[in-house]
Amino acid sequence: MKIEILFPEICNLYGELENVSYLRKSCDGAEIIETSVNSVPYFVNEEPDLIYMGTMTEKMQLLVIEKLRPYIGRIRELIDRGVHFLITGNALEVFGRYIEDADGSRTECLGMIDIMTKRDMNTRFNSLYLGNFEGMKIVGFKSQFTHSYWCGEADPAGLFDTERGPGLNPQITEEGIRIKNFMATYIIGPLLVLNPPLAEYLLRSCGVSEPEAAFTEAAMDAYETRVKEFSDPKRGFYY
């Protein structure tokens, strides 16, 4: 299994590279390709099993958009071919139409997904998250200055169905974006470490037979405890 990490030196807020580290520990022989921000991405000429990109600062979003812009056609091709993408935190905004700041200024993004993002750097939204995906519970955290909104003729499919906490924005229950095997979500944690069943699902979907999440017993105990805690209606969700 080949996993490409895009721009790990700048897309690693909240320790999000541990998503890939967990997959590596869960899959013997996994090959990790780290693409630096000044390199041509591996996916341009090859086809990895999974492409990962994590959370970054707002300034680095500008750089990432410009670094990926020449490869929009290739990214579309890979999505159409069913290549797996996992995009976490504010990295999902890079693939939308634009980011609009509170003063009305706009940052044009890659335009691959029909969403627009509203950003207010004076207001941080922090919350827990509980949702559902393919028959499993999903838990995690959110910490962002933004919310995203669908703006196309047809809404993209959501990735998770929210049970508690905000969706892609507080007005909807759909969280994240899913296009074939392209999965993008605001949830951090890191997502796969907090959700070992999701890690196993992703490995299986990438062709790994009978995957088993690393540190299974401890990971599942922590996961089940968190699901129980987040399901408790007495548990506040915003902080």
XYZ file of C-alpha atoms in Angstrom:
239
model
C 0.000 0.000 0.000
C 1.378 3.395 -1.017
C 0.318 6.511 0.899
C 1.316 9.990 -0.249
C 1.366 12.770 2.347
C 1.047 16.197 0.776
C 3.228 18.926 2.289
C 3.807 17.387 5.740
C 6.125 20.218 6.793
C 3.274 22.755 6.676
C 0.091 20.639 6.917
C 0.460 19.175 10.366
C -1.417 21.332 12.867
C -2.927 19.374 15.784
C -0.570 16.443 15.102
C -2.640 15.332 12.135
C 0.208 13.342 10.573
C -0.569 10.719 13.204
C -3.431 9.663 10.915
C -0.839 8.281 8.512
C 1.403 6.987 11.291
C -1.543 4.968 12.581
C -2.202 3.504 9.141
C 1.473 2.582 8.854
C 1.340 0.785 12.222
C -1.838 -0.984 11.104
C -0.489 -2.177 7.742
C 2.768 -4.097 7.443
C 4.690 -2.992 4.387
C 2.906 0.322 3.908
C 5.069 2.717 1.914
C 4.871 6.390 2.869
C 5.784 9.043 0.297
C 6.256 12.507 1.784
C 5.865 15.258 -0.814
C 7.422 18.528 0.297
C 5.886 21.817 -0.705
C 8.658 22.480 -3.254
C 8.428 19.053 -4.910
C 6.288 17.744 -7.753
C 3.655 15.522 -6.115
C 4.089 11.778 -6.540
C 0.494 11.534 -7.758
C 1.301 13.541 -10.885
C 3.059 10.606 -12.553
C 2.083 7.687 -10.306
C -1.071 6.441 -8.610
C -0.825 6.006 -4.836
C -3.476 4.050 -2.972
C -4.187 6.978 -0.652
C -3.410 10.692 -0.741
C -3.499 12.494 2.616
C -3.399 16.182 3.513
C -4.013 17.716 6.942
C -4.698 20.987 8.700
C -2.601 24.105 8.026
C -2.502 27.795 8.916
C -4.514 30.284 6.902
C -1.314 31.666 5.378
C -0.227 28.209 4.289
C -3.612 27.645 2.630
C -2.614 30.290 0.079
C 0.624 28.472 -0.676
C -1.023 25.058 -0.921
C -3.683 26.361 -3.319
C -1.040 27.710 -5.664
C 1.081 24.560 -5.412
C -1.882 22.328 -6.306
C -3.492 24.570 -8.918
C -1.391 23.204 -11.832
C -2.605 19.694 -11.026
C -6.379 20.261 -10.856
C -6.959 18.116 -13.932
C -4.872 15.264 -12.555
C -6.612 15.401 -9.173
C -10.000 15.224 -10.911
C -8.773 12.255 -12.932
C -7.613 10.424 -9.810
C -10.919 11.072 -8.036
C -12.821 9.770 -11.073
C -10.588 6.667 -11.086
C -11.505 5.968 -7.467
C -8.187 6.810 -5.842
C -8.602 7.373 -2.112
C -8.107 10.813 -0.590
C -8.319 11.674 3.105
C -8.382 15.435 3.717
C -8.746 16.677 7.305
C -9.338 19.994 9.048
C -9.274 23.184 7.004
C -7.496 21.393 4.161
C -10.965 20.637 2.769
C -11.463 24.365 2.086
C -8.581 24.326 -0.415
C -10.721 22.238 -2.790
C -13.760 24.555 -2.639
C -14.613 27.616 -4.719
C -13.451 30.396 -2.415
C -12.904 31.525 1.173
C -14.603 34.770 2.162
C -13.278 36.736 5.125
C -15.346 38.926 7.447
C -14.228 42.062 5.568
C -15.635 40.667 2.302
C -12.275 39.821 0.716
C -12.013 36.494 -1.070
C -9.379 33.845 -1.609
C -9.994 31.874 -4.791
C -9.471 28.152 -4.171
C -9.149 25.163 -6.513
C -12.856 25.159 -7.412
C -13.178 21.385 -7.457
C -16.037 21.183 -4.951
C -19.142 23.384 -4.944
C -18.651 24.842 -1.491
C -17.766 28.306 -0.280
C -16.222 29.032 3.093
C -16.904 31.944 5.442
C -14.045 32.844 7.786
C -13.960 35.082 10.849
C -10.538 35.197 12.470
C -12.049 36.846 15.565
C -14.251 33.836 16.319
C -12.961 30.324 16.862
C -15.508 27.497 16.829
C -14.563 24.646 19.162
C -16.727 21.570 19.584
C -16.863 17.837 20.064
C -18.367 15.708 17.308
C -20.437 12.524 17.133
C -21.712 11.133 13.853
C -22.283 8.048 11.747
C -20.541 6.512 8.750
C -21.244 3.181 7.061
C -22.841 1.750 10.209
C -20.129 2.948 12.613
C -19.986 5.811 15.088
C -17.517 8.611 14.396
C -16.072 10.760 17.189
C -13.705 13.697 17.068
C -13.123 17.374 17.632
C -13.418 20.618 15.710
C -11.428 23.824 16.114
C -11.842 26.324 13.303
C -12.466 29.925 12.293
C -14.671 28.856 9.397
C -17.821 27.140 8.214
C -18.449 25.921 4.681
C -21.655 26.098 2.659
C -22.816 24.335 -0.491
C -23.171 26.748 -3.388
C -23.641 24.648 -6.526
C -26.697 23.487 -8.440
C -26.419 20.082 -6.775
C -25.112 19.659 -3.232
C -22.110 17.355 -2.825
C -22.651 14.259 -0.714
C -21.791 14.635 2.960
C -19.205 12.303 4.461
C -20.677 11.798 7.935
C -24.238 12.070 9.230
C -24.108 14.202 12.373
C -25.712 13.003 15.583
C -24.321 15.664 17.929
C -22.289 18.752 17.135
C -22.163 20.915 13.999
C -22.128 19.590 10.453
C -20.230 21.254 7.637
C -21.895 24.323 9.112
C -24.248 24.567 12.107
C -27.369 24.640 9.910
C -26.959 21.155 8.380
C -26.358 17.623 9.643
C -24.066 16.544 6.798
C -20.418 16.786 7.836
C -17.588 16.809 5.349
C -17.576 15.977 1.658
C -17.529 12.627 -0.133
C -17.011 12.161 -3.867
C -16.391 8.481 -4.668
C -13.308 7.735 -2.514
C -12.448 11.400 -1.929
C -13.204 12.058 1.742
C -12.774 15.478 3.341
C -13.794 16.443 6.870
C -13.274 19.228 9.376
C -12.864 16.635 12.141
C -9.487 16.491 13.837
C -8.331 14.299 16.669
C -6.459 12.740 14.834
C -9.494 11.207 13.138
C -8.169 7.695 12.477
C -6.494 7.328 15.871
C -9.800 8.163 17.574
C -11.780 5.892 15.250
C -10.027 2.540 14.703
C -13.056 1.068 12.855
C -12.725 3.904 10.315
C -8.996 3.183 9.958
C -9.816 -0.457 9.217
C -12.515 0.589 6.748
C -10.054 2.811 4.883
C -7.390 0.117 4.749
C -9.907 -2.433 3.498
C -11.173 -0.001 0.867
C -7.566 0.497 -0.296
C -7.190 -3.231 -0.831
C -5.683 -4.449 2.431
C -7.155 -7.849 3.265
C -8.367 -8.440 6.823
C -6.950 -5.198 8.261
C -6.572 -4.818 12.008
C -6.101 -1.414 13.602
C -2.899 -1.040 15.587
C -3.103 -1.473 19.372
C -6.573 -2.903 18.797
C -7.625 -3.586 22.376
C -6.498 -0.248 23.817
C -7.681 1.696 20.772
C -11.140 0.111 20.840
C -11.502 0.605 24.594
C -10.728 4.317 24.184
C -13.040 4.571 21.162
C -15.981 2.891 22.888
C -15.499 5.018 26.004
C -15.514 8.175 23.914
C -18.617 7.099 21.964
C -20.427 6.503 25.247
C -19.291 9.853 26.652
C -20.210 11.818 23.507
C -23.611 10.088 23.347
C -24.547 11.251 26.831
C -27.093 14.096 26.435
C -25.714 15.665 29.605
C -22.330 16.096 27.939
C -21.866 19.622 26.604
C -20.544 19.820 23.055
C -19.146 23.330 22.709
C -16.131 24.619 24.596
